[in-house]
CSV table of C-alpha atoms in Angstrom, one decimal:
chain,number,residue,atom,x,y,z
A,976,MET,CA,-33.0,-6.1,15.6
A,977,THR,CA,-29.3,-6.8,14.8
A,978,ARG,CA,-26.7,-4.0,15.1
A,979,ALA,CA,-23.1,-3.9,13.8
A,980,VAL,CA,-20.4,-1.5,15.2
A,981,VAL,CA,-17.4,-0.6,13.1
A,982,LEU,CA,-14.7,1.0,15.1
A,983,GLY,CA,-12.8,3.6,12.5
A,984,GLY,CA,-14.1,5.4,9.6
A,985,GLY,CA,-11.2,5.0,7.3
A,986,MET,CA,-11.3,3.0,4.2
A,987,ALA,CA,-11.2,-0.4,5.7
A,988,GLY,CA,-14.1,0.7,8.1
A,989,MET,CA,-16.1,2.6,5.7
A,990,LEU,CA,-15.9,-0.5,3.3
A,991,ALA,CA,-16.8,-2.8,6.0
A,992,ALA,CA,-19.9,-0.7,7.1
A,993,SER,CA,-21.2,-0.7,3.5
A,994,VAL,CA,-21.0,-4.5,3.4
A,995,LEU,CA,-22.7,-4.8,6.9
A,996,ALA,CA,-25.4,-2.5,6.0
A,997,GLN,CA,-26.7,-5.2,3.7
A,998,TYR,CA,-27.0,-7.6,6.5
A,999,ALA,CA,-27.6,-5.9,9.9
A,1000,ASP,CA,-30.6,-3.7,10.5
A,1001,GLU,CA,-28.4,-1.2,12.0
A,1002,VAL,CA,-24.8,-0.1,11.5
A,1003,VAL,CA,-22.7,2.3,13.6
A,1004,VAL,CA,-19.4,3.8,12.7
A,1005,ILE,CA,-17.5,5.4,15.6
A,1006,GLU,CA,-14.7,7.8,14.4
A,1007,ALA,CA,-12.2,9.4,16.7
A,1008,ASP,CA,-11.6,12.2,14.1
A,1009,ARG,CA,-14.0,14.7,12.5
A,1010,PHE,CA,-14.4,14.0,8.6
A,1011,PRO,CA,-13.5,17.0,6.3
A,1012,ASP,CA,-16.0,18.3,3.9
A,1013,GLY,CA,-13.7,17.3,1.0
A,1014,PRO,CA,-10.9,15.5,0.0
A,1015,GLN,CA,-8.4,17.3,2.6
A,1016,PRO,CA,-5.9,15.1,4.8
A,1017,ARG,CA,-7.1,14.3,8.3
A,1018,ARG,CA,-5.1,13.2,11.3
A,1019,GLY,CA,-6.1,9.5,11.4
A,1020,VAL,CA,-5.1,8.6,7.9
A,1021,PRO,CA,-1.5,7.2,7.5
A,1022,GLN,CA,0.9,9.0,5.4
A,1023,ALA,CA,-2.0,10.9,3.9
A,1024,GLN,CA,0.3,13.6,2.2
A,1025,GLN,CA,2.7,11.0,0.7
A,1026,ASN,CA,2.4,9.2,-2.6
A,1027,HIS,CA,-0.3,6.5,-2.7
A,1028,MET,CA,-1.1,4.0,-5.6
A,1029,LEU,CA,-4.3,2.1,-5.7
A,1030,MET,CA,-3.1,-1.3,-7.2
A,1031,GLY,CA,-5.5,-2.5,-10.0
A,1032,GLY,CA,-6.7,-5.5,-8.0
A,1033,GLY,CA,-7.8,-3.2,-5.2
A,1034,ALA,CA,-9.6,-1.0,-7.6
A,1035,ASP,CA,-11.4,-3.7,-8.9
A,1036,ALA,CA,-12.4,-4.9,-5.5
A,1037,LEU,CA,-13.8,-1.5,-4.7
A,1038,ASP,CA,-15.8,-1.5,-7.7
A,1039,ARG,CA,-17.4,-5.1,-6.8
A,1040,LEU,CA,-18.2,-3.6,-3.2
A,1041,LEU,CA,-19.0,-0.2,-4.2
A,1042,PRO,CA,-20.0,0.0,-7.9
A,1043,GLY,CA,-19.0,3.3,-9.5
A,1044,THR,CA,-16.2,4.0,-7.4
A,1045,THR,CA,-13.3,4.1,-10.0
A,1046,ALA,CA,-15.6,6.0,-12.2
A,1047,ALA,CA,-16.1,8.7,-9.5
A,1048,LEU,CA,-12.4,8.8,-8.8
A,1049,TYR,CA,-11.5,9.4,-12.4
A,1050,ALA,CA,-14.3,12.2,-12.6
A,1051,ARG,CA,-12.4,13.9,-9.8
A,1052,GLY,CA,-9.2,13.8,-11.8
A,1053,ALA,CA,-7.5,10.5,-10.8
A,1054,HIS,CA,-5.2,8.9,-13.2
A,1055,HIS,CA,-5.2,5.4,-14.7
A,1056,ARG,CA,-1.7,4.1,-15.5
A,1057,LYS,CA,-0.6,0.8,-16.6
A,1058,ILE,CA,2.3,-0.5,-14.6
A,1059,GLY,CA,4.3,-1.4,-17.8
A,1060,GLN,CA,3.8,2.2,-18.7
A,1061,LEU,CA,5.7,3.7,-15.7
A,1062,LEU,CA,9.3,4.4,-16.3
A,1063,THR,CA,10.9,2.0,-13.5
A,1064,LEU,CA,14.4,1.5,-12.5
A,1065,SER,CA,14.2,-1.6,-10.5
A,1066,ALA,CA,17.1,-2.9,-8.2
A,1067,GLN,CA,18.2,-4.8,-11.3
A,1068,GLY,CA,17.9,-2.1,-14.0
A,1069,TRP,CA,15.6,-0.3,-16.3
A,1070,PHE,CA,12.5,-2.0,-17.3
A,1071,ARG,CA,11.4,-2.3,-21.0
A,1072,ARG,CA,8.2,-0.5,-21.7
A,1073,LEU,CA,5.2,-3.0,-21.8
A,1074,HIS,CA,1.8,-2.9,-23.0
A,1075,SER,CA,-0.2,-5.1,-20.5
A,1076,ASP,CA,-3.6,-4.9,-18.6
A,1077,ALA,CA,-2.1,-4.5,-14.9
A,1078,TYR,CA,-2.7,-1.1,-13.8
A,1079,VAL,CA,-2.6,1.5,-10.8
A,1080,ILE,CA,-4.7,4.6,-10.0
A,1081,ASN,CA,-2.6,7.5,-9.1
A,1082,CYS,CA,-4.3,10.2,-6.8
A,1083,SER,CA,-4.0,11.7,-3.5
A,1084,ARG,CA,-5.1,9.4,-0.5
A,1085,PRO,CA,-7.6,12.1,0.7
A,1086,LEU,CA,-9.3,11.8,-2.5
A,1087,VAL,CA,-9.7,8.1,-2.4
A,1088,ASP,CA,-10.9,8.3,1.3
A,1089,HIS,CA,-13.4,11.2,0.4
A,1090,VAL,CA,-14.7,9.3,-2.5
A,1091,VAL,CA,-15.2,5.8,-0.8
A,1092,ARG,CA,-16.8,7.6,2.2
A,1093,GLY,CA,-19.4,9.2,-0.1
A,1094,GLN,CA,-20.0,6.0,-2.0
A,1095,ALA,CA,-20.5,4.1,1.4
A,1096,LEU,CA,-22.7,6.8,2.8
A,1097,ARG,CA,-24.9,7.9,0.0
A,1098,GLU,CA,-27.8,5.7,1.1
A,1099,GLY,CA,-28.0,7.2,4.4
A,1100,THR,CA,-28.3,3.6,6.1
A,1101,ILE,CA,-25.0,4.0,8.2
A,1102,GLU,CA,-25.0,6.1,11.4
A,1103,VAL,CA,-21.5,7.8,12.1
A,1104,ILE,CA,-20.4,9.1,15.3
A,1105,GLU,CA,-17.5,11.3,15.1
A,1106,SER,CA,-15.1,12.8,17.5
A,1107,ALA,CA,-15.7,9.7,19.8
A,1108,LYS,CA,-13.2,7.8,21.7
A,1109,VAL,CA,-13.8,4.0,22.4
A,1110,THR,CA,-12.1,2.6,25.5
A,1111,GLY,CA,-12.9,-1.2,25.3
A,1112,LEU,CA,-14.9,-4.2,24.5
A,1113,THR,CA,-18.0,-5.6,26.6
A,1114,GLY,CA,-18.5,-9.2,26.9
A,1115,ASP,CA,-16.3,-12.3,27.7
A,1116,ALA,CA,-13.8,-14.4,26.1
A,1117,GLY,CA,-16.3,-16.3,24.3
A,1118,ARG,CA,-18.4,-13.3,22.8
A,1119,VAL,CA,-18.1,-9.6,22.4
A,1120,THR,CA,-21.1,-8.0,23.0
A,1121,GLY,CA,-20.6,-4.4,22.2
A,1122,VAL,CA,-18.0,-1.5,23.1
A,1123,ARG,CA,-17.5,1.1,25.6
A,1124,ALA,CA,-17.2,4.8,24.6
A,1125,GLU,CA,-16.3,8.1,26.6
A,1126,PRO,CA,-17.7,9.6,28.4
A,1127,ASP,CA,-20.0,6.8,29.9
A,1128,ARG,CA,-21.5,5.1,26.9
A,1129,THR,CA,-22.2,1.4,26.1
A,1130,ILE,CA,-23.2,0.4,22.5
A,1131,THR,CA,-24.4,-3.1,22.3
A,1132,ALA,CA,-23.8,-5.1,19.0
A,1133,ASP,CA,-24.0,-8.4,17.3
A,1134,LEU,CA,-20.7,-7.7,15.7
A,1135,VAL,CA,-17.9,-5.2,16.4
A,1136,VAL,CA,-15.4,-4.7,13.5
A,1137,ASP,CA,-12.0,-3.4,14.5
A,1138,ALA,CA,-10.7,-0.9,11.8
A,1139,THR,CA,-8.8,1.5,13.8
A,1140,GLY,CA,-5.5,0.7,11.9
A,1141,SER,CA,-2.0,0.1,13.1
A,1142,ARG,CA,-2.6,1.7,16.5
A,1143,SER,CA,-5.5,-0.6,17.4
A,1144,LYS,CA,-6.2,-1.5,21.1
A,1145,ALA,CA,-7.9,-4.7,20.2
A,1146,PRO,CA,-5.0,-6.8,21.6
A,1147,GLN,CA,-5.5,-5.1,24.8
A,1148,TRP,CA,-9.2,-5.1,25.0
A,1149,LEU,CA,-9.3,-8.7,24.2
A,1150,ALA,CA,-6.9,-9.6,26.8
A,1151,GLU,CA,-9.2,-7.6,29.4
A,1152,LEU,CA,-11.8,-10.1,28.5
A,1153,GLY,CA,-9.8,-13.0,29.1
A,1154,LEU,CA,-8.4,-14.0,25.7
A,1155,PRO,CA,-4.5,-14.9,25.2
A,1156,PRO,CA,-2.1,-12.3,24.1
A,1157,VAL,CA,-2.4,-11.7,20.3
A,1158,GLU,CA,0.7,-13.0,18.3
A,1159,GLU,CA,2.6,-10.3,16.6
A,1160,GLU,CA,5.4,-10.3,14.0
A,1161,PHE,CA,7.2,-7.3,12.3
A,1162,VAL,CA,10.0,-6.6,10.1
A,1163,ASP,CA,11.3,-3.1,10.1
A,1164,ALA,CA,13.6,-1.7,7.5
A,1165,GLY,CA,13.6,1.9,8.9
A,1166,LEU,CA,11.9,3.3,6.0
A,1167,THR,CA,11.2,6.9,5.9
A,1168,TYR,CA,9.2,9.1,3.5
A,1169,ALA,CA,9.8,12.7,2.6
A,1170,GLY,CA,7.1,13.9,0.4
A,1171,ARG,CA,5.9,17.1,-1.4
A,1172,PHE,CA,3.4,18.4,-4.0
A,1173,TYR,CA,4.5,20.5,-6.9
A,1174,GLU,CA,2.7,22.3,-9.6
A,1175,ILE,CA,3.5,20.7,-12.8
A,1176,PRO,CA,5.8,22.6,-15.1
A,1177,GLU,CA,4.3,24.0,-18.4
A,1178,GLY,CA,4.3,21.8,-21.1
A,1179,THR,CA,3.8,18.5,-19.1
A,1180,ARG,CA,1.4,16.3,-21.0
A,1181,ASP,CA,-1.6,14.8,-19.4
A,1182,ASP,CA,-0.2,11.3,-20.4
A,1183,PHE,CA,3.0,12.2,-18.2
A,1184,PRO,CA,3.8,8.2,-17.3
A,1185,GLY,CA,5.2,8.4,-13.7
A,1186,ILE,CA,8.6,7.5,-12.5
A,1187,LEU,CA,9.7,4.8,-9.9
A,1188,ILE,CA,13.2,4.4,-8.7
A,1189,GLN,CA,13.1,1.5,-6.5
A,1190,THR,CA,15.2,0.8,-3.3
A,1191,GLU,CA,17.9,-1.9,-3.7
A,1192,PRO,CA,17.9,-4.6,-1.1
A,1193,GLY,CA,20.8,-7.0,-0.3
A,1194,THR,CA,23.7,-4.6,-1.3
A,1195,GLY,CA,24.8,-3.8,2.1
A,1196,ARG,CA,24.1,0.0,1.9
A,1197,PRO,CA,20.6,1.7,2.6
A,1198,GLY,CA,18.1,1.6,0.2
A,1199,ARG,CA,17.3,4.9,-1.4
A,1200,GLY,CA,14.4,5.5,-4.0
A,1201,ALA,CA,11.8,7.9,-5.4
A,1202,ALA,CA,8.5,8.2,-7.0
A,1203,LEU,CA,7.0,10.8,-9.0
A,1204,MET,CA,3.4,10.6,-10.0
A,1205,LEU,CA,0.7,12.6,-11.5
A,1206,GLN,CA,-2.2,13.6,-9.2
A,1207,GLU,CA,-5.4,15.2,-9.6
A,1208,ASP,CA,-5.4,19.0,-10.1
A,1209,ARG,CA,-2.5,18.9,-12.3
A,1210,ARG,CA,-0.2,18.4,-9.4
A,1211,TRP,CA,2.9,16.1,-9.0
A,1212,ILE,CA,3.5,14.1,-5.8
A,1213,VAL,CA,7.3,13.5,-5.1
A,1214,CYS,CA,8.2,11.0,-2.6
A,1215,LEU,CA,11.9,10.4,-1.5
A,1216,MET,CA,12.3,7.1,0.5
A,1217,GLY,CA,15.2,5.8,2.4
A,1218,THR,CA,15.8,2.7,4.6
A,1219,ARG,CA,17.8,2.7,8.0
A,1220,GLY,CA,21.0,4.8,7.5
A,1221,GLY,CA,19.6,6.4,4.3
A,1222,THR,CA,16.8,8.7,5.6
A,1223,PRO,CA,15.9,11.4,3.0
A,1224,PRO,CA,16.2,14.8,4.5
A,1225,ASN,CA,13.3,17.4,4.8
A,1226,ASP,CA,15.3,20.6,4.3
A,1227,GLU,CA,15.1,22.3,1.1
A,1228,ASP,CA,18.8,21.8,-0.1
A,1229,GLY,CA,18.8,18.4,1.2
A,1230,PHE,CA,15.9,17.1,-0.3
A,1231,LEU,CA,17.0,18.0,-3.8
A,1232,GLU,CA,20.4,16.7,-3.1
A,1233,PHE,CA,19.2,13.3,-2.0
A,1234,ALA,CA,17.2,13.2,-5.3
A,1235,ARG,CA,20.1,14.2,-7.4
A,1236,GLY,CA,22.2,11.4,-5.8
A,1237,LEU,CA,20.0,8.6,-6.5
A,1238,ARG,CA,20.9,5.9,-9.1
A,1239,HIS,CA,19.8,8.2,-11.7
A,1240,PRO,CA,19.0,12.1,-11.2
A,1241,ILE,CA,15.8,12.1,-13.4
A,1242,VAL,CA,13.3,13.2,-10.6
A,1243,ALA,CA,15.8,16.0,-9.5
A,1244,ASP,CA,16.0,17.1,-13.3
A,1245,LEU,CA,12.3,17.3,-13.3
A,1246,LEU,CA,12.1,19.1,-10.0
A,1247,SER,CA,14.1,21.6,-11.3
A,1248,ALA,CA,11.3,22.8,-13.6
A,1249,ALA,CA,8.5,22.6,-11.0
A,1250,ARG,CA,7.3,25.2,-8.2
A,1251,PRO,CA,6.6,23.5,-4.6
A,1252,LEU,CA,3.1,23.8,-3.4
A,1253,THR,CA,3.5,22.3,0.0
A,1254,PRO,CA,6.1,21.9,2.7
A,1255,ILE,CA,8.3,18.7,2.8
A,1256,ARG,CA,6.6,16.3,5.1
A,1257,SER,CA,8.3,13.2,6.6
A,1258,SER,CA,6.8,9.9,7.7
A,1259,ARG,CA,8.5,7.4,9.7
A,1260,ALA,CA,7.5,4.1,11.5
A,1261,LEU,CA,6.7,2.5,8.3
A,1262,ALA,CA,7.4,-1.3,9.4
A,1263,ASN,CA,5.6,-4.4,8.2
A,1264,ARG,CA,3.4,-5.6,11.1
A,1265,ARG,CA,1.0,-8.5,11.4
A,1266,ARG,CA,-1.4,-9.4,14.3
A,1267,TYR,CA,-2.5,-12.8,14.1
A,1268,PHE,CA,-6.1,-12.6,15.4
A,1269,ASP,CA,-6.8,-15.6,13.4
A,1270,ARG,CA,-4.7,-17.7,15.7
A,1271,LEU,CA,-6.8,-16.8,18.6
A,1272,PRO,CA,-10.0,-18.7,20.1
A,1273,VAL,CA,-11.8,-15.9,17.9
A,1274,PRO,CA,-14.8,-14.6,20.0
A,1275,GLU,CA,-17.9,-14.5,18.6
A,1276,GLY,CA,-18.8,-11.1,17.5
A,1277,PHE,CA,-15.4,-9.5,17.0
A,1278,LEU,CA,-13.6,-9.2,13.7
A,1279,ALA,CA,-10.3,-7.3,12.8
A,1280,ILE,CA,-9.5,-6.0,9.5
A,1281,GLY,CA,-7.4,-3.7,7.6
A,1282,ASP,CA,-4.3,-2.2,9.2
A,1283,ALA,CA,-5.6,-3.4,12.5
A,1284,ALA,CA,-4.5,-6.8,11.2
A,1285,LEU,CA,-2.0,-6.4,8.8
A,1286,VAL,CA,0.1,-3.3,8.1
A,1287,LEU,CA,2.6,-3.5,5.1
A,1288,SER,CA,5.4,-0.9,4.3
A,1289,PRO,CA,3.8,1.6,2.0
A,1290,ASN,CA,6.9,0.9,-0.3
A,1291,TYR,CA,4.6,-2.0,-1.7
A,1292,ALA,CA,1.5,0.2,-2.0
A,1293,THR,CA,-0.9,-2.6,-0.9
A,1294,GLY,CA,-2.6,-1.0,2.1
A,1295,MET,CA,-5.7,0.3,0.4
A,1296,SER,CA,-6.2,-3.0,-1.5
A,1297,MET,CA,-5.9,-5.0,1.7
A,1298,ALA,CA,-8.8,-3.0,3.1
A,1299,ALA,CA,-11.1,-3.7,0.1
A,1300,PHE,CA,-9.8,-7.5,0.0
A,1301,GLY,CA,-10.8,-7.6,3.9
A,1302,ALA,CA,-14.2,-6.1,3.2
A,1303,GLU,CA,-14.7,-8.8,0.4
A,1304,ALA,CA,-13.8,-11.6,2.8
A,1305,LEU,CA,-16.5,-10.1,5.2
A,1306,ARG,CA,-19.2,-10.1,2.3
A,1307,ASP,CA,-18.4,-13.5,1.4
A,1308,GLY,CA,-18.7,-14.8,5.1
A,1309,LEU,CA,-22.1,-13.0,5.4
A,1310,GLU,CA,-23.3,-14.3,2.1
A,1311,ASP,CA,-23.1,-17.9,3.7
A,1312,GLY,CA,-25.6,-17.1,6.5
A,1313,GLY,CA,-25.4,-13.5,7.8
A,1314,LEU,CA,-24.6,-12.8,11.1
A,1315,ARG,CA,-24.5,-16.3,12.5
A,1316,PRO,CA,-22.5,-18.4,14.9
A,1317,GLY,CA,-18.9,-19.1,13.7
A,1318,LEU,CA,-18.8,-16.0,11.3
A,1319,SER,CA,-15.8,-14.4,13.2
A,1320,ARG,CA,-13.6,-17.2,13.1
A,1321,THR,CA,-14.5,-17.9,9.4
A,1322,VAL,CA,-14.0,-14.3,8.3
A,1323,GLN,CA,-10.8,-13.6,10.3
A,1324,ALA,CA,-9.1,-16.6,8.6
A,1325,ALA,CA,-10.1,-15.2,5.2
A,1326,VAL,CA,-8.7,-11.8,6.1
A,1327,ALA,CA,-5.4,-13.4,7.2
A,1328,LYS,CA,-5.2,-15.6,3.9
A,1329,ALA,CA,-5.9,-12.6,1.6
A,1330,GLY,CA,-2.7,-10.8,3.0
A,1331,GLU,CA,-0.6,-13.9,3.1
A,1332,TRP,CA,1.4,-13.4,-0.1
A,1333,SER,CA,1.8,-9.8,0.3
A,1334,TRP,CA,3.3,-10.3,3.8
A,1335,GLN,CA,5.7,-12.8,2.6
A,1336,MET,CA,6.7,-10.7,-0.3
A,1337,ALA,CA,7.3,-7.6,1.6
A,1338,THR,CA,9.0,-9.1,4.8
A,1339,GLY,CA,11.2,-11.3,2.7
A,1340,ASN,CA,12.4,-8.1,0.7
A,1341,ASP,CA,12.8,-5.8,3.5
A,1342,ARG,CA,14.9,-8.1,5.7
A,1343,TRP,CA,17.9,-7.7,3.4
A,1344,PHE,CA,18.4,-3.9,4.2
A,1345,PRO,CA,21.1,-3.2,6.4
A,1346,GLY,CA,19.9,-2.7,10.0
A,1347,ALA,CA,16.5,-4.3,9.5
A,1348,GLU,CA,14.8,-5.4,12.6
A,1349,THR,CA,12.4,-8.2,13.2
A,1350,ASN,CA,11.0,-10.4,15.9
A,1351,ILE,CA,10.3,-13.4,13.5
A,1352,ARG,CA,11.8,-16.5,14.7
A,1353,SER,CA,14.1,-18.6,12.3
A,1354,ARG,CA,12.5,-21.9,11.0
A,1355,ARG,CA,14.4,-25.1,12.4
A,1356,LEU,CA,14.2,-28.6,11.3
A,1357,LEU,CA,16.3,-31.3,12.6
A,1358,GLY,CA,18.4,-28.9,14.3
A,1359,LEU,CA,19.0,-26.8,11.1
A,1360,ASP,CA,18.4,-23.1,10.8
A,1361,LEU,CA,16.1,-23.3,7.6
A,1362,GLY,CA,15.9,-19.6,7.6
A,1363,GLY,CA,19.8,-19.4,7.5
A,1364,LEU,CA,19.9,-22.0,4.8
A,1365,LEU,CA,17.0,-20.9,2.6
A,1366,GLY,CA,17.2,-17.0,3.1
A,1367,PRO,CA,20.1,-16.8,0.7
A,1368,LEU,CA,18.6,-19.2,-1.9
A,1369,GLN,CA,15.3,-17.4,-1.9
A,1370,ARG,CA,17.1,-13.9,-2.2
A,1371,GLY,CA,19.2,-15.5,-5.0
A,1372,PHE,CA,16.2,-16.5,-7.1
A,1373,SER,CA,14.2,-13.2,-6.4
A,1374,THR,CA,17.1,-11.3,-7.7
A,1375,ARG,CA,17.5,-13.6,-10.9
A,1376,TRP,CA,13.5,-13.2,-11.4
A,1377,ALA,CA,13.8,-9.4,-11.0
A,1378,ARG,CA,16.8,-9.3,-13.7
A,1379,THR,CA,14.8,-11.5,-16.0
A,1380,ALA,CA,11.7,-9.4,-15.6
A,1381,ALA,CA,13.7,-6.4,-16.4
A,1382,ASP,CA,14.6,-7.9,-19.9
A,1383,ASN,CA,11.7,-10.5,-20.5
A,1384,LEU,CA,8.4,-8.9,-21.4
A,1385,GLN,CA,6.5,-12.3,-20.5
A,1386,VAL,CA,8.2,-12.4,-17.2
A,1387,ALA,CA,7.5,-8.7,-16.7
A,1388,GLU,CA,3.9,-9.0,-17.6
A,1389,ALA,CA,3.2,-11.9,-15.1
A,1390,THR,CA,5.2,-9.9,-12.4
A,1391,TYR,CA,3.0,-6.8,-13.1
A,1392,ALA,CA,-0.2,-8.8,-12.8
A,1393,VAL,CA,0.6,-10.3,-9.5
A,1394,THR,CA,2.1,-7.2,-8.1
A,1395,ALA,CA,-1.0,-5.2,-9.2
A,1396,LEU,CA,-2.7,-7.9,-7.1
A,1397,SER,CA,-4.9,-8.7,-10.3
A,1398,ALA,CA,-3.7,-12.4,-10.5
A,1399,PRO,CA,-2.6,-15.0,-7.8
A,1400,PRO,CA,1.0,-15.6,-7.4
A,1401,GLU,CA,0.5,-19.1,-8.9
A,1402,GLN,CA,0.5,-17.2,-12.3
A,1403,MET,CA,4.2,-16.6,-11.8
A,1404,MET,CA,4.9,-20.2,-11.4
A,1405,THR,CA,4.2,-21.5,-14.8
A,1406,PRO,CA,6.8,-23.9,-16.6
A,1407,GLY,CA,7.4,-21.2,-19.4
A,1408,LEU,CA,8.1,-18.4,-16.9
A,1409,MET,CA,10.3,-20.6,-14.7
A,1410,TRP,CA,12.5,-21.8,-17.7
A,1411,ALA,CA,12.8,-18.1,-18.7
A,1412,VAL,CA,14.1,-17.2,-15.3
A,1413,MET,CA,16.3,-20.2,-15.2
A,1414,ARG,CA,18.0,-18.9,-18.6
A,1415,GLY,CA,18.0,-15.4,-17.2
A,1416,PRO,CA,18.2,-12.2,-19.2
A,1417,ARG,CA,19.0,-12.6,-23.1
A,1418,ASN,CA,19.5,-9.0,-24.1
A,1419,VAL,CA,22.0,-6.4,-23.0
A,1420,PRO,CA,20.5,-4.3,-20.4
A,1421,LEU,CA,18.9,-0.8,-21.1
A,1422,THR,CA,21.0,2.2,-20.7
A,1423,ALA,CA,19.2,5.2,-18.9
A,1424,GLU,CA,19.2,6.8,-22.1
A,1425,GLN,CA,17.6,4.0,-24.0
A,1426,ALA,CA,14.8,3.5,-21.1
A,1427,ILE,CA,13.9,7.3,-21.1
A,1428,ALA,CA,13.7,7.5,-24.9
A,1429,GLN,CA,10.8,5.0,-24.8
A,1430,TYR,CA,8.8,7.7,-23.2
A,1431,PRO,CA,7.9,10.4,-25.8
A,1432,GLU,CA,5.4,11.7,-23.1
A,1433,PHE,CA,8.3,13.5,-21.2
A,1434,GLY,CA,8.2,15.8,-24.4
A,1435,ASP,CA,10.8,18.5,-23.6
A,1436,LEU,CA,11.1,18.5,-20.0
A,1437,LEU,CA,14.1,16.3,-20.1
A,1438,THR,CA,16.1,17.7,-23.1
A,1439,ALA,CA,19.7,18.6,-22.0
A,1440,GLY,CA,19.4,22.1,-23.2
A,1441,ALA,CA,16.2,22.5,-20.9
A,1442,ILE,CA,17.9,20.9,-17.8
A,1443,GLN,CA,20.9,22.9,-18.2
A,1444,ALA,CA,19.1,26.2,-18.7
A,1445,ARG,CA,17.3,25.5,-15.6
A,1446,ASP,CA,20.0,24.5,-13.5
A,1447,GLY,CA,21.8,27.8,-14.8
A,1448,ARG,CA,18.8,29.7,-13.1
A,1449,GLN,CA,18.9,28.1,-9.8
């Protein structure tokens, strides 16, 4: 009899358990919380009441792992949105509307977790132990043989999967077995979210596109931005965000003042017509953090996935997709021979590879905000600081790419596909796209009025008369 134990019953844990149920005789999920009966927030889910977007590549991976998952999300009110159809103000200007296949799914995080959990557990082959605290691993530096749990219980396992998230104790537990410290890197721009649900105004269309105002790195000023997205049950989720020195407030007047002071007041204009449904909730400690379990002499019988291995700032909306990609890496490893020797090392390396590009993009962007903190050492060659030399060049190229993408539909389409995690980064490096970026923008940038005019879906919500009338009533 083979047994796999998964620590953590969140998205990464449930996806891993669903994969393991096809290869192990027993699968046990140990969760510190109790699961709600429906799609309600719970303590262990990060930023559960903030804006979440499930990238198209991650959504496709969910359907490969648990067929029918996205259909179940849509049936519960989730919204399918093409990225090129979102009204987006990037750091380099307003994007032109684009019809491309790259998409996101907009809905609340509790709904995603509820649907994924239901899909994973529907066969009844996975045992779940709730309200249980794991206190350590059993075994030695060469093999993990199980876990210890309170009050005085040991559960043996052929494989232990750590899916406990960013607060994972696995580095400490592995050290207790005699392994070296887990190398860890972070980049922290001091990002803070302030979010709130609203009842949508009368007259809001079902095809409401959604709005993104992206933060601006490299200006010497704190980054400030916002997202306004349609959720299930005809609600809006509004999320204001700011990096260190630009924290969005969570009081009533300050929240709206912050929205009004962004590079365009469109979010504040829309909120003037909406009724708040929840208090304003803040989320902090949203740094990028990576634990290099793959650089250890990985012991047999142990694996770390999801946020336990890689946490990216929620500003990049990749966390749920990384959980799905990690589960796919586990599935691929198991397909090559089941619970065999060498599985842990192979899969841990694949998990690291799956997150590499997203890590580079997120950390490369966030380190340009003022006050950003990091422990990543500069790369040196022949006495030269390559970070100091290459950083400005990389930043300059990224800026030129973003400015061109706001103008050039082909560059934008490739950018959306890679951003949605539906295409490899190499798709952005074709000769034609590189030439377009070298030439740069060819058109006059869109004004705010021109950008908004691309979206008749806003209906009368943003007419000057309607906004003035609402402002007059406040």
